[in-house]
Amino acid sequence: MKMGEGVEWSLHCCVTLAWAEEQWPVSIGRLAAWFDLPVEYLKKRLQALVRAGILTSTPGVRGGFGLARPPEKITLLDIVTAIEGGTDPFRCTEIRQRGHSGRTATTDFTHQCGIALAMRRAELAWRRELAAQTIADLAAAAPAGSAERTRREIANAGRSG
């Protein structure tokens, strides 16, 4: 399964915003500079998170982004769905019923395709795992000094610009 880089960007920004909650709103420019990301592309991802109720945004010169919910209430699945959409990654088109296979089968197609079932089970396991992990979990699992360094640097950037 392949996800766009916007998922990674969004997850890192949400963890950063969880750590920088006292400095919110954090500007898009500050977040983009923190990770060396293009502002306009990052803005599109973060706006999708705002539409999904994951982030809140404040317009204007002193505006920016913050978490709309506590980090323990934001799952990885929430973020993946907001960025990638809720569509199934595997779509069975029933090729087993086409061509020579489809013309020669008699009752082989009375049950759902076993490949489709296996892929759906795998997808559900993947979604359950993402739903079981939160931004708070990611923040807690990060290296010990990351949160403090992030808070300090975001706060210092706010004072200097």
PDB file of C-alpha atoms in Angstrom:
ATOM      1  CA  MET A   1       0.000   0.000   0.000  1.00  0.00           C
ATOM      2  CA  LYS A   2       1.384   3.366  -0.951  1.00  0.00           C
ATOM      3  CA  MET A   3       0.370   6.640   0.648  1.00  0.00           C
ATOM      4  CA  GLY A   4       1.291  10.116  -0.448  1.00  0.00           C
ATOM      5  CA  GLU A   5       3.920  12.120   1.363  1.00  0.00           C
ATOM      6  CA  GLY A   6       1.137  14.352   2.680  1.00  0.00           C
ATOM      7  CA  VAL A   7       0.317  11.677   5.259  1.00  0.00           C
ATOM      8  CA  GLU A   8       3.844  11.800   6.673  1.00  0.00           C
ATOM      9  CA  TRP A   9       3.833  15.596   6.633  1.00  0.00           C
ATOM     10  CA  SER A  10       0.472  15.707   8.385  1.00  0.00           C
ATOM     11  CA  LEU A  11       1.456  13.225  11.083  1.00  0.00           C
ATOM     12  CA  HIS A  12       4.666  15.103  11.885  1.00  0.00           C
ATOM     13  CA  CYS A  13       2.853  18.444  11.944  1.00  0.00           C
ATOM     14  CA  CYS A  14       0.178  17.078  14.284  1.00  0.00           C
ATOM     15  CA  VAL A  15       2.814  15.739  16.695  1.00  0.00           C
ATOM     16  CA  THR A  16       4.612  19.107  16.532  1.00  0.00           C
ATOM     17  CA  LEU A  17       1.358  20.945  17.209  1.00  0.00           C
ATOM     18  CA  ALA A  18       0.662  18.634  20.146  1.00  0.00           C
ATOM     19  CA  TRP A  19       4.021  19.563  21.636  1.00  0.00           C
ATOM     20  CA  ALA A  20       3.635  23.272  20.813  1.00  0.00           C
ATOM     21  CA  GLU A  21       0.116  23.610  22.223  1.00  0.00           C
ATOM     22  CA  GLU A  22       1.140  26.543  24.435  1.00  0.00           C
ATOM     23  CA  GLN A  23       2.468  28.453  21.406  1.00  0.00           C
ATOM     24  CA  TRP A  24      -0.514  27.947  19.147  1.00  0.00           C
ATOM     25  CA  PRO A  25      -1.451  29.016  16.637  1.00  0.00           C
ATOM     26  CA  VAL A  26       1.721  27.952  14.839  1.00  0.00           C
ATOM     27  CA  SER A  27       2.064  29.613  11.447  1.00  0.00           C
ATOM     28  CA  ILE A  28       2.222  27.635   8.237  1.00  0.00           C
ATOM     29  CA  GLY A  29       5.566  29.286   7.517  1.00  0.00           C
ATOM     30  CA  ARG A  30       7.001  28.098  10.810  1.00  0.00           C
ATOM     31  CA  LEU A  31       5.786  24.532  10.263  1.00  0.00           C
ATOM     32  CA  ALA A  32       7.084  24.482   6.690  1.00  0.00           C
ATOM     33  CA  ALA A  33      10.485  25.814   7.783  1.00  0.00           C
ATOM     34  CA  TRP A  34      10.655  23.350  10.689  1.00  0.00           C
ATOM     35  CA  PHE A  35      10.472  20.432   8.235  1.00  0.00           C
ATOM     36  CA  ASP A  36      11.838  22.160   5.088  1.00  0.00           C
ATOM     37  CA  LEU A  37       8.563  21.670   3.211  1.00  0.00           C
ATOM     38  CA  PRO A  38       6.972  23.807   0.490  1.00  0.00           C
ATOM     39  CA  VAL A  39       4.460  26.145   2.138  1.00  0.00           C
ATOM     40  CA  GLU A  40       1.722  25.889  -0.495  1.00  0.00           C
ATOM     41  CA  TYR A  41       1.742  22.082  -0.596  1.00  0.00           C
ATOM     42  CA  LEU A  42       1.789  21.835   3.188  1.00  0.00           C
ATOM     43  CA  LYS A  43      -1.057  24.345   3.435  1.00  0.00           C
ATOM     44  CA  LYS A  44      -3.270  22.108   1.265  1.00  0.00           C
ATOM     45  CA  ARG A  45      -2.640  19.136   3.560  1.00  0.00           C
ATOM     46  CA  LEU A  46      -3.289  21.126   6.709  1.00  0.00           C
ATOM     47  CA  GLN A  47      -6.478  22.613   5.244  1.00  0.00           C
ATOM     48  CA  ALA A  48      -7.718  19.055   4.644  1.00  0.00           C
ATOM     49  CA  LEU A  49      -7.071  18.372   8.347  1.00  0.00           C
ATOM     50  CA  VAL A  50      -9.052  21.499   9.257  1.00  0.00           C
ATOM     51  CA  ARG A  51     -11.982  20.323   7.105  1.00  0.00           C
ATOM     52  CA  ALA A  52     -11.828  16.951   8.890  1.00  0.00           C
ATOM     53  CA  GLY A  53     -11.971  18.608  12.331  1.00  0.00           C
ATOM     54  CA  ILE A  54      -8.446  17.524  13.265  1.00  0.00           C
ATOM     55  CA  LEU A  55      -6.865  20.980  13.188  1.00  0.00           C
ATOM     56  CA  THR A  56      -8.153  24.444  13.781  1.00  0.00           C
ATOM     57  CA  SER A  57      -6.865  27.470  11.918  1.00  0.00           C
ATOM     58  CA  THR A  58      -6.748  31.128  12.752  1.00  0.00           C
ATOM     59  CA  PRO A  59      -6.439  33.588   9.858  1.00  0.00           C
ATOM     60  CA  GLY A  60      -4.295  36.683   9.739  1.00  0.00           C
ATOM     61  CA  VAL A  61      -0.750  37.767  10.396  1.00  0.00           C
ATOM     62  CA  ARG A  62      -0.668  36.108  13.816  1.00  0.00           C
ATOM     63  CA  GLY A  63      -2.705  33.158  12.594  1.00  0.00           C
ATOM     64  CA  GLY A  64      -1.779  29.572  12.123  1.00  0.00           C
ATOM     65  CA  PHE A  65      -2.765  26.071  13.097  1.00  0.00           C
ATOM     66  CA  GLY A  66      -3.424  24.123  16.264  1.00  0.00           C
ATOM     67  CA  LEU A  67      -5.022  20.826  17.180  1.00  0.00           C
ATOM     68  CA  ALA A  68      -8.824  20.946  17.215  1.00  0.00           C
ATOM     69  CA  ARG A  69      -9.018  18.005  19.639  1.00  0.00           C
ATOM     70  CA  PRO A  70      -6.755  16.612  22.335  1.00  0.00           C
ATOM     71  CA  PRO A  71      -3.930  14.510  20.810  1.00  0.00           C
ATOM     72  CA  GLU A  72      -5.288  11.349  22.459  1.00  0.00           C
ATOM     73  CA  LYS A  73      -8.530  11.863  20.478  1.00  0.00           C
ATOM     74  CA  ILE A  74      -6.833  12.059  17.053  1.00  0.00           C
ATOM     75  CA  THR A  75      -6.045   8.685  15.509  1.00  0.00           C
ATOM     76  CA  LEU A  76      -3.652   7.929  12.725  1.00  0.00           C
ATOM     77  CA  LEU A  77      -6.640   6.646  10.756  1.00  0.00           C
ATOM     78  CA  ASP A  78      -8.316  10.065  11.139  1.00  0.00           C
ATOM     79  CA  ILE A  79      -5.297  11.689   9.515  1.00  0.00           C
ATOM     80  CA  VAL A  80      -4.829   9.096   6.766  1.00  0.00           C
ATOM     81  CA  THR A  81      -8.517   9.337   5.868  1.00  0.00           C
ATOM     82  CA  ALA A  82      -8.433  13.145   5.832  1.00  0.00           C
ATOM     83  CA  ILE A  83      -5.419  13.216   3.503  1.00  0.00           C
ATOM     84  CA  GLU A  84      -5.936  10.134   1.338  1.00  0.00           C
ATOM     85  CA  GLY A  85      -9.725   9.855   1.455  1.00  0.00           C
ATOM     86  CA  GLY A  86     -11.775   6.941   2.649  1.00  0.00           C
ATOM     87  CA  THR A  87     -11.643   4.835  -0.487  1.00  0.00           C
ATOM     88  CA  ASP A  88     -10.620   1.203  -0.357  1.00  0.00           C
ATOM     89  CA  PRO A  89      -7.035   0.687  -1.529  1.00  0.00           C
ATOM     90  CA  PHE A  90      -7.957  -2.553  -3.334  1.00  0.00           C
ATOM     91  CA  ARG A  91     -10.786  -2.719  -5.817  1.00  0.00           C
ATOM     92  CA  CYS A  92     -11.797  -6.127  -7.167  1.00  0.00           C
ATOM     93  CA  THR A  93     -13.041  -5.878 -10.741  1.00  0.00           C
ATOM     94  CA  GLU A  94     -13.923  -9.583 -10.958  1.00  0.00           C
ATOM     95  CA  ILE A  95     -11.497 -10.397 -13.761  1.00  0.00           C
ATOM     96  CA  ARG A  96     -12.074 -14.050 -12.941  1.00  0.00           C
ATOM     97  CA  GLN A  97     -15.418 -13.695 -14.719  1.00  0.00           C
ATOM     98  CA  ARG A  98     -13.891 -12.327 -17.934  1.00  0.00           C
ATOM     99  CA  GLY A  99     -12.294 -13.977 -20.905  1.00  0.00           C
ATOM    100  CA  HIS A 100     -11.949 -17.716 -21.196  1.00  0.00           C
ATOM    101  CA  SER A 101     -12.251 -18.143 -17.414  1.00  0.00           C
ATOM    102  CA  GLY A 102     -15.665 -16.478 -17.334  1.00  0.00           C
ATOM    103  CA  ARG A 103     -16.987 -18.330 -20.356  1.00  0.00           C
ATOM    104  CA  THR A 104     -16.046 -21.796 -19.089  1.00  0.00           C
ATOM    105  CA  ALA A 105     -17.048 -21.501 -15.423  1.00  0.00           C
ATOM    106  CA  THR A 106     -20.393 -22.797 -14.303  1.00  0.00           C
ATOM    107  CA  THR A 107     -20.976 -22.174 -10.583  1.00  0.00           C
ATOM    108  CA  ASP A 108     -17.535 -20.844  -9.654  1.00  0.00           C
ATOM    109  CA  PHE A 109     -18.801 -17.308  -9.128  1.00  0.00           C
ATOM    110  CA  THR A 110     -21.575 -17.856  -6.601  1.00  0.00           C
ATOM    111  CA  HIS A 111     -19.245 -16.778  -3.766  1.00  0.00           C
ATOM    112  CA  GLN A 112     -17.276 -13.580  -3.411  1.00  0.00           C
ATOM    113  CA  CYS A 113     -13.780 -13.673  -4.872  1.00  0.00           C
ATOM    114  CA  GLY A 114     -11.310 -15.132  -2.346  1.00  0.00           C
ATOM    115  CA  ILE A 115      -8.683 -12.589  -3.365  1.00  0.00           C
ATOM    116  CA  ALA A 116     -11.084  -9.725  -2.686  1.00  0.00           C
ATOM    117  CA  LEU A 117     -11.920 -11.218   0.730  1.00  0.00           C
ATOM    118  CA  ALA A 118      -8.252 -11.626   1.662  1.00  0.00           C
ATOM    119  CA  MET A 119      -7.427  -8.074   0.616  1.00  0.00           C
ATOM    120  CA  ARG A 120     -10.412  -6.703   2.559  1.00  0.00           C
ATOM    121  CA  ARG A 121      -9.335  -8.568   5.715  1.00  0.00           C
ATOM    122  CA  ALA A 122      -5.821  -7.136   5.349  1.00  0.00           C
ATOM    123  CA  GLU A 123      -7.185  -3.644   4.839  1.00  0.00           C
ATOM    124  CA  LEU A 124      -9.430  -3.925   7.906  1.00  0.00           C
ATOM    125  CA  ALA A 125      -6.458  -5.065  10.016  1.00  0.00           C
ATOM    126  CA  TRP A 126      -4.457  -2.089   8.733  1.00  0.00           C
ATOM    127  CA  ARG A 127      -7.311   0.321   9.531  1.00  0.00           C
ATOM    128  CA  ARG A 128      -7.786  -1.177  13.022  1.00  0.00           C
ATOM    129  CA  GLU A 129      -4.090  -0.688  13.744  1.00  0.00           C
ATOM    130  CA  LEU A 130      -4.185   2.942  12.577  1.00  0.00           C
ATOM    131  CA  ALA A 131      -7.357   3.576  14.595  1.00  0.00           C
ATOM    132  CA  ALA A 132      -5.688   2.158  17.718  1.00  0.00           C
ATOM    133  CA  GLN A 133      -2.817   4.671  17.650  1.00  0.00           C
ATOM    134  CA  THR A 134      -3.113   8.369  18.396  1.00  0.00           C
ATOM    135  CA  ILE A 135      -1.062  11.502  18.018  1.00  0.00           C
ATOM    136  CA  ALA A 136      -0.496  11.301  21.788  1.00  0.00           C
ATOM    137  CA  ASP A 137       0.997   7.814  21.299  1.00  0.00           C
ATOM    138  CA  LEU A 138       3.372   9.099  18.617  1.00  0.00           C
ATOM    139  CA  ALA A 139       4.359  12.085  20.749  1.00  0.00           C
ATOM    140  CA  ALA A 140       5.048   9.835  23.745  1.00  0.00           C
ATOM    141  CA  ALA A 141       7.157   7.408  21.682  1.00  0.00           C
ATOM    142  CA  ALA A 142       9.419  10.121  20.229  1.00  0.00           C
ATOM    143  CA  PRO A 143      12.965  10.614  21.523  1.00  0.00           C
ATOM    144  CA  ALA A 144      12.991  12.164  24.999  1.00  0.00           C
ATOM    145  CA  GLY A 145      14.332  15.582  24.016  1.00  0.00           C
ATOM    146  CA  SER A 146      12.161  16.084  20.931  1.00  0.00           C
ATOM    147  CA  ALA A 147       9.172  17.646  22.666  1.00  0.00           C
ATOM    148  CA  GLU A 148      11.206  20.122  24.701  1.00  0.00           C
ATOM    149  CA  ARG A 149      13.413  21.066  21.732  1.00  0.00           C
ATOM    150  CA  THR A 150      10.337  21.598  19.569  1.00  0.00           C
ATOM    151  CA  ARG A 151       8.590  23.748  22.196  1.00  0.00           C
ATOM    152  CA  ARG A 152      11.719  25.837  22.742  1.00  0.00           C
ATOM    153  CA  GLU A 153      12.444  26.374  19.025  1.00  0.00           C
ATOM    154  CA  ILE A 154       8.829  27.141  18.103  1.00  0.00           C
ATOM    155  CA  ALA A 155       8.616  29.626  20.995  1.00  0.00           C
ATOM    156  CA  ASN A 156      11.930  31.260  20.005  1.00  0.00           C
ATOM    157  CA  ALA A 157      10.858  31.521  16.372  1.00  0.00           C
ATOM    158  CA  GLY A 158       7.676  33.250  17.533  1.00  0.00           C
ATOM    159  CA  ARG A 159       9.658  35.889  19.426  1.00  0.00           C
ATOM    160  CA  SER A 160      12.015  36.580  16.545  1.00  0.00           C
ATOM    161  CA  GLY A 161       9.536  36.787  13.725  1.00  0.00           C
TER     162      GLY A 161
END
